[in-house]
Amino acid sequence: MDFTIRAATLEDCKDISRMILELAEYEKASDQVKITQRDLEQDGFSKNPFFHGIIAEVPEHHKSREGHTKVGYSLYFYTYSSWKGRAVYMEDLYVMPEFRGKGIGKALMSKVSQLGLAAGCTQLNFTVLDWNKSSLDFYLKQGCWDVTSDLGYHCMRCEGDALEHLAQGDL
Amino acid sequence: MANFNLRKAEPKDVPDILRLIKELAKYEEMEDQVILTEKDLLEDGFGNHPFYHCVVADVPAEHQKVEGYSVIGFAMYYFTYDPWIGKLLYLEDFYVMKEYRGFGIGSEILKTLSDTAVKNRCSSMHFIVAESNKASIDFYKRRGASDLSLQEGWRLFRIDKENLLKMSAEE
């Protein structure tokens, strides 16, 4: 199937927002999405963006059942490893169910890798849920390795009240 | 010994930052993994588009316990993005030299970072910890951090440069 991979623009935020919700539903967490299309526009397309996006698009005659031609996306940003230096973090990777199995996911990930390498990065990092077997298999096939499993690193979070208390110096 | 000062890192701190990165890596039994140089740190942290930010803790000359060093602790962080909740602060490294622990320096660094997170409208602070590092896990849990790997099943994955190159070359 014919498809193109290109950099996301402000106009893509409506579809990115739609697909973010679809991905959240797939991860059984759609009630956790607080970010709106407007937030995405401000946070990703202003002078100092907090993320970058790429879109997978199909021609009009291949559009989805609901009429969408933007059928996949990836959101990424640059991070830093105190051991190795510049790194790229792939925050989201998603292809609509009816467009899977055609190499679109792989092409999106390949694009993020190219962009990361061009920016001088030596690592691509991302997280996967342990029950997401098809994604785990896909990533392992691309040569990724499970840092949590191999090195025992756990992802931690401090948010809400805990973050506020920490900021005020309460214990 | 209560006298210490927390401040934003400057280019002149780069040799000390690298020294402390290596000390922390040694503590994690990973010192051979650090390939970052002073030149990388200078370019990546103090150029036009910094990949990271740093705060350092220093002590006045009369309180130096270790010959020649006045910078005795640091934290390296950057801003990331969660498409569900927006901006986050990611804590990459956080370390206080052994001789200076137990004086509240670590707590003060964490307080400063949390304050930075809140001021920058970040909804959360994220970081990783090795599951074998019981002392650090307890330190963070006491301050309200939750273990996402245990609670939600998130696993950190990585692709290293060799496989990144292979992936970016695929059509």
Coordinates of C-alpha atoms in Angstrom, one line a residue:
Chain A
M1 CA 0.0 0.0 0.0
D2 CA 1.1 3.5 -0.9
F3 CA 1.9 5.8 2.1
T4 CA 4.1 8.8 2.9
I5 CA 5.9 9.6 6.1
R6 CA 6.4 13.4 6.8
A7 CA 6.9 15.9 9.6
A8 CA 3.7 16.9 11.4
T9 CA 2.4 20.4 11.0
L10 CA 0.0 22.5 13.1
E11 CA -2.9 21.4 10.9
D12 CA -2.2 17.8 11.8
C13 CA -3.0 18.4 15.5
K14 CA -6.7 17.5 15.0
D15 CA -5.8 14.0 13.7
I16 CA -2.9 13.6 16.2
S17 CA -5.4 14.3 19.0
R18 CA -7.8 11.8 17.6
M19 CA -5.1 9.1 17.3
I20 CA -3.8 9.9 20.8
L21 CA -7.2 9.0 22.1
E22 CA -7.4 5.8 20.0
L23 CA -4.0 4.7 21.4
A24 CA -5.1 5.5 24.9
E25 CA -8.2 3.4 24.4
Y26 CA -6.0 0.5 23.1
E27 CA -3.9 0.9 26.3
K28 CA -7.2 0.9 28.4
A29 CA -6.6 4.4 29.7
S30 CA -8.6 6.9 27.7
D31 CA -9.9 8.6 30.8
Q32 CA -6.4 9.7 31.6
V33 CA -6.0 11.9 28.5
K34 CA -6.2 15.6 29.6
I35 CA -4.3 17.2 26.7
T36 CA -6.5 18.9 24.1
Q37 CA -5.8 19.7 20.4
R38 CA -5.1 23.3 21.5
D39 CA -2.5 22.1 24.0
L40 CA -0.8 20.0 21.3
E41 CA -0.7 23.1 19.0
Q42 CA 0.9 25.2 21.7
D43 CA 3.3 22.6 23.1
G44 CA 4.5 21.2 19.8
F45 CA 4.4 24.0 17.3
S46 CA 5.6 27.1 19.1
K47 CA 9.2 28.6 19.2
N48 CA 10.4 26.1 21.8
P49 CA 8.5 22.9 21.1
F50 CA 8.4 20.2 23.8
F51 CA 7.9 17.4 21.2
H52 CA 8.1 16.7 17.5
G53 CA 5.7 14.7 15.4
I54 CA 5.7 12.6 12.2
I55 CA 2.6 11.5 10.4
A56 CA 1.8 8.6 8.1
E57 CA -0.6 9.5 5.4
V58 CA -2.3 7.4 2.7
P59 CA -3.8 8.7 -0.6
E60 CA -7.5 9.6 -0.8
H61 CA -8.5 6.4 -2.5
H62 CA -7.1 4.4 0.5
K63 CA -8.8 6.5 3.2
S64 CA -10.1 4.8 6.3
R65 CA -13.7 3.7 6.9
E66 CA -14.4 7.0 8.6
G67 CA -12.7 9.0 5.8
H68 CA -9.2 9.6 7.4
T69 CA -6.1 9.8 5.3
K70 CA -3.8 10.4 8.3
V71 CA -3.5 6.9 9.6
G72 CA -0.5 6.8 11.9
Y73 CA 1.9 9.0 13.9
S74 CA 4.9 9.1 16.2
L75 CA 5.7 11.7 18.8
Y76 CA 9.3 12.0 19.9
F77 CA 11.7 14.4 21.7
Y78 CA 15.4 14.7 22.5
T79 CA 16.7 13.6 25.9
Y80 CA 20.2 13.1 27.4
S81 CA 22.1 10.1 28.8
S82 CA 24.7 11.1 31.4
W83 CA 26.7 8.1 30.1
K84 CA 26.3 8.3 26.4
G85 CA 25.1 11.8 25.6
R86 CA 22.3 12.7 23.1
A87 CA 19.4 10.4 22.9
V88 CA 15.9 10.4 21.3
Y89 CA 12.8 9.3 23.1
M90 CA 9.9 7.9 21.1
E91 CA 6.9 8.8 23.3
D92 CA 4.1 7.5 21.0
L93 CA 4.0 5.2 18.0
Y94 CA 0.6 4.3 16.6
V95 CA -1.0 3.0 13.4
M96 CA -4.8 2.7 13.0
P97 CA -5.9 -1.0 13.2
E98 CA -7.1 -1.2 9.6
F99 CA -3.7 0.0 8.3
R100 CA -1.5 -2.4 10.3
G101 CA 0.7 -5.1 8.8
K102 CA 1.7 -2.9 5.8
G103 CA 5.1 -1.6 7.2
I104 CA 3.8 1.8 8.3
G105 CA 4.8 1.3 12.0
K106 CA 8.3 0.2 10.9
A107 CA 8.5 3.2 8.5
L108 CA 7.5 5.6 11.3
M109 CA 10.1 4.1 13.6
S110 CA 12.7 4.2 10.9
K111 CA 12.1 7.9 10.4
V112 CA 12.5 8.7 14.1
S113 CA 15.8 6.7 14.0
Q114 CA 17.0 8.8 11.0
L115 CA 16.1 12.0 12.7
G116 CA 17.7 11.0 15.9
L117 CA 20.9 9.9 14.2
A118 CA 21.0 13.2 12.2
A119 CA 20.8 15.1 15.6
G120 CA 23.8 13.1 16.9
C121 CA 21.9 10.7 19.1
T122 CA 23.3 7.2 19.9
Q123 CA 20.1 5.7 21.5
L124 CA 16.4 5.5 20.9
N125 CA 14.4 4.9 24.1
F126 CA 10.7 4.2 24.7
T127 CA 8.4 2.3 27.1
V128 CA 6.1 -0.6 26.4
L129 CA 3.4 -2.1 28.6
D130 CA 4.3 -5.6 29.7
W131 CA 1.0 -7.1 28.5
N132 CA 1.3 -5.6 25.0
K133 CA 2.7 -8.8 23.4
S134 CA 2.4 -7.9 19.8
S135 CA 4.2 -4.6 20.4
L136 CA 6.9 -6.3 22.5
D137 CA 7.5 -8.8 19.7
F138 CA 7.6 -6.1 17.0
Y139 CA 10.2 -4.1 19.0
L140 CA 12.4 -7.1 19.9
K141 CA 12.4 -8.0 16.1
Q142 CA 13.8 -4.5 15.4
G143 CA 16.8 -5.1 17.6
C144 CA 15.6 -3.4 20.8
W145 CA 16.3 -4.7 24.2
D146 CA 14.3 -4.6 27.5
V147 CA 16.3 -2.3 29.9
T148 CA 13.8 -3.0 32.7
S149 CA 14.4 -6.7 32.4
D150 CA 18.1 -6.7 31.7
L151 CA 19.3 -3.9 34.0
G152 CA 16.4 -3.9 36.5
Y153 CA 15.6 -0.2 35.9
H154 CA 12.1 0.8 37.0
C155 CA 10.3 3.8 35.7
M156 CA 9.3 6.1 38.6
R157 CA 6.9 9.0 38.9
C158 CA 6.3 11.8 41.4
E159 CA 3.2 13.8 40.7
G160 CA 0.2 15.8 42.0
D161 CA 0.2 16.3 45.8
A162 CA 3.5 14.4 46.2
L163 CA 5.2 16.8 43.8
E164 CA 3.7 19.9 45.5
H165 CA 4.9 18.7 48.9
L166 CA 8.3 17.9 47.6
A167 CA 8.5 21.4 46.1
Q168 CA 7.6 22.9 49.5
G169 CA 10.1 20.9 51.3
D170 CA 7.5 18.9 53.3
L171 CA 8.4 15.3 54.3
Chain B
M1 CA 28.2 21.2 58.5
A2 CA 25.2 23.0 57.2
N3 CA 26.9 25.4 54.8
F4 CA 26.3 24.5 51.2
N5 CA 25.0 26.4 48.1
L6 CA 22.8 25.2 45.3
R7 CA 23.0 26.9 42.0
K8 CA 22.6 26.6 38.3
A9 CA 25.6 24.9 36.7
E10 CA 28.0 27.0 34.6
P11 CA 30.4 26.0 31.9
K12 CA 33.3 26.0 34.4
D13 CA 31.5 23.2 36.3
V14 CA 31.7 20.7 33.5
P15 CA 34.8 18.9 34.8
D16 CA 33.1 18.4 38.2
I17 CA 29.9 17.3 36.5
L18 CA 31.7 14.6 34.6
R19 CA 33.6 13.5 37.7
L20 CA 30.3 13.2 39.6
I21 CA 28.6 11.4 36.7
K22 CA 31.5 8.8 36.8
E23 CA 31.2 8.5 40.6
L24 CA 27.5 7.8 40.3
A25 CA 28.1 5.3 37.5
K26 CA 30.7 3.6 39.8
Y27 CA 28.1 3.4 42.6
E28 CA 25.7 1.7 40.1
E29 CA 28.6 -0.6 39.0
M30 CA 28.5 0.8 35.5
E31 CA 31.5 3.1 35.3
D32 CA 32.9 1.6 32.1
Q33 CA 29.6 2.6 30.4
V34 CA 30.4 6.4 30.6
I35 CA 31.8 7.5 27.3
L36 CA 30.6 11.1 27.6
T37 CA 33.5 13.7 27.5
E38 CA 33.8 17.3 28.9
K39 CA 33.5 18.5 25.3
D40 CA 30.2 16.7 24.8
L41 CA 28.8 18.1 28.1
L42 CA 29.9 21.7 27.2
E43 CA 28.4 21.6 23.7
D44 CA 25.2 19.8 24.8
G45 CA 24.5 21.8 27.9
F46 CA 25.7 25.3 27.3
G47 CA 25.1 25.8 23.6
N48 CA 22.2 27.4 21.8
H49 CA 19.8 24.4 22.3
P50 CA 20.7 22.7 25.5
F51 CA 19.9 19.0 25.7
Y52 CA 20.0 19.1 29.5
H53 CA 20.0 21.4 32.6
C54 CA 22.1 21.0 35.7
V55 CA 22.1 22.2 39.3
V56 CA 25.2 21.8 41.4
A57 CA 25.8 21.8 45.2
D58 CA 29.0 23.4 46.3
V59 CA 30.6 24.0 49.7
P60 CA 33.0 26.8 50.8
A61 CA 36.7 26.0 51.1
E62 CA 36.7 25.6 54.8
H63 CA 34.2 22.8 54.6
Q64 CA 35.9 20.7 52.0
K65 CA 36.3 17.2 53.2
V66 CA 37.8 15.9 50.1
E67 CA 41.0 17.6 48.8
G68 CA 40.4 20.1 46.0
Y69 CA 36.7 19.6 45.4
S70 CA 34.1 22.2 46.2
V71 CA 31.3 20.9 43.9
I72 CA 30.0 17.9 45.9
G73 CA 26.6 17.1 44.4
F74 CA 24.5 17.6 41.3
A75 CA 21.3 16.8 39.4
M76 CA 20.9 16.7 35.6
Y77 CA 17.4 17.0 34.2
Y78 CA 15.5 18.0 31.1
F79 CA 11.9 18.5 30.0
T80 CA 9.9 15.8 28.3
Y81 CA 6.3 15.4 27.1
D82 CA 3.4 13.1 27.8
P83 CA 0.6 13.5 25.2
W84 CA -2.0 12.6 27.9
I85 CA -0.9 15.2 30.6
G86 CA 1.7 17.5 28.9
K87 CA 5.0 18.7 30.1
L88 CA 7.1 16.6 32.5
L89 CA 10.5 17.1 34.2
Y90 CA 12.8 14.1 33.8
L91 CA 15.5 13.6 36.3
E92 CA 18.4 12.0 34.6
D93 CA 21.1 11.9 37.3
F94 CA 21.0 12.9 41.0
Y95 CA 24.1 12.4 43.2
V96 CA 25.7 13.7 46.4
M97 CA 29.3 12.6 47.3
K98 CA 29.4 10.0 50.0
E99 CA 31.3 12.3 52.5
Y100 CA 28.5 14.8 52.2
R101 CA 25.4 12.7 52.7
G102 CA 23.1 13.0 55.7
F103 CA 23.2 16.8 55.7
G104 CA 20.0 17.4 53.8
I105 CA 21.8 18.3 50.5
G106 CA 20.0 15.6 48.5
S107 CA 16.6 16.7 49.9
E108 CA 17.3 20.3 49.1
I109 CA 18.3 19.4 45.5
L110 CA 15.1 17.4 45.1
K111 CA 13.1 20.3 46.5
T112 CA 14.7 22.7 44.0
L113 CA 13.9 20.4 41.1
S114 CA 10.3 19.9 42.2
D115 CA 9.9 23.6 42.5
T116 CA 11.4 24.0 39.0
A117 CA 8.9 21.4 37.7
V118 CA 5.9 23.1 39.3
K119 CA 7.0 26.6 38.1
N120 CA 7.3 25.2 34.6
R121 CA 3.8 23.8 34.7
C122 CA 5.0 20.2 34.7
S123 CA 2.5 17.8 36.0
S124 CA 5.0 15.2 37.0
M125 CA 8.7 14.4 37.6
H126 CA 9.9 11.1 36.1
F127 CA 13.1 9.2 36.6
I128 CA 14.4 5.6 36.7
V129 CA 16.0 3.7 39.5
A130 CA 17.6 0.3 39.5
E131 CA 15.5 -2.2 41.5
S132 CA 18.6 -3.3 43.4
N133 CA 19.1 0.2 44.7
K134 CA 17.0 -0.2 47.8
A135 CA 18.3 2.9 49.7
S136 CA 17.3 5.2 46.7
I137 CA 13.9 3.5 46.2
D138 CA 13.1 4.0 49.8
F139 CA 14.3 7.7 49.7
Y140 CA 12.0 8.3 46.7
K141 CA 9.0 6.3 48.0
R142 CA 9.1 8.3 51.3
R143 CA 8.6 11.4 49.1
G144 CA 5.6 10.0 47.4
A145 CA 7.1 8.5 44.2
S146 CA 5.3 5.5 42.7
D147 CA 7.0 2.7 40.8
L148 CA 5.3 2.7 37.3
S149 CA 7.1 -0.5 36.3
L150 CA 5.5 -2.4 39.2
Q151 CA 2.2 -0.6 39.3
E152 CA 1.4 -0.2 35.7
G153 CA 3.7 -2.7 33.9
W154 CA 5.8 -0.1 32.0
R155 CA 9.1 -1.5 30.7
L156 CA 11.9 0.7 29.4
F157 CA 13.2 -0.4 26.0
R158 CA 16.2 0.8 24.1
I159 CA 17.8 0.5 20.7
D160 CA 21.5 1.2 20.5
K161 CA 23.3 2.9 17.7
E162 CA 24.2 -0.2 15.7
N163 CA 20.5 -1.2 15.4
L164 CA 19.4 2.4 15.0
L165 CA 21.6 2.6 11.9
K166 CA 20.1 -0.6 10.5
M167 CA 16.6 0.6 11.2
S168 CA 17.1 4.0 9.6
A169 CA 18.5 2.4 6.5
E170 CA 15.4 0.3 5.9
E171 CA 13.0 1.4 3.1

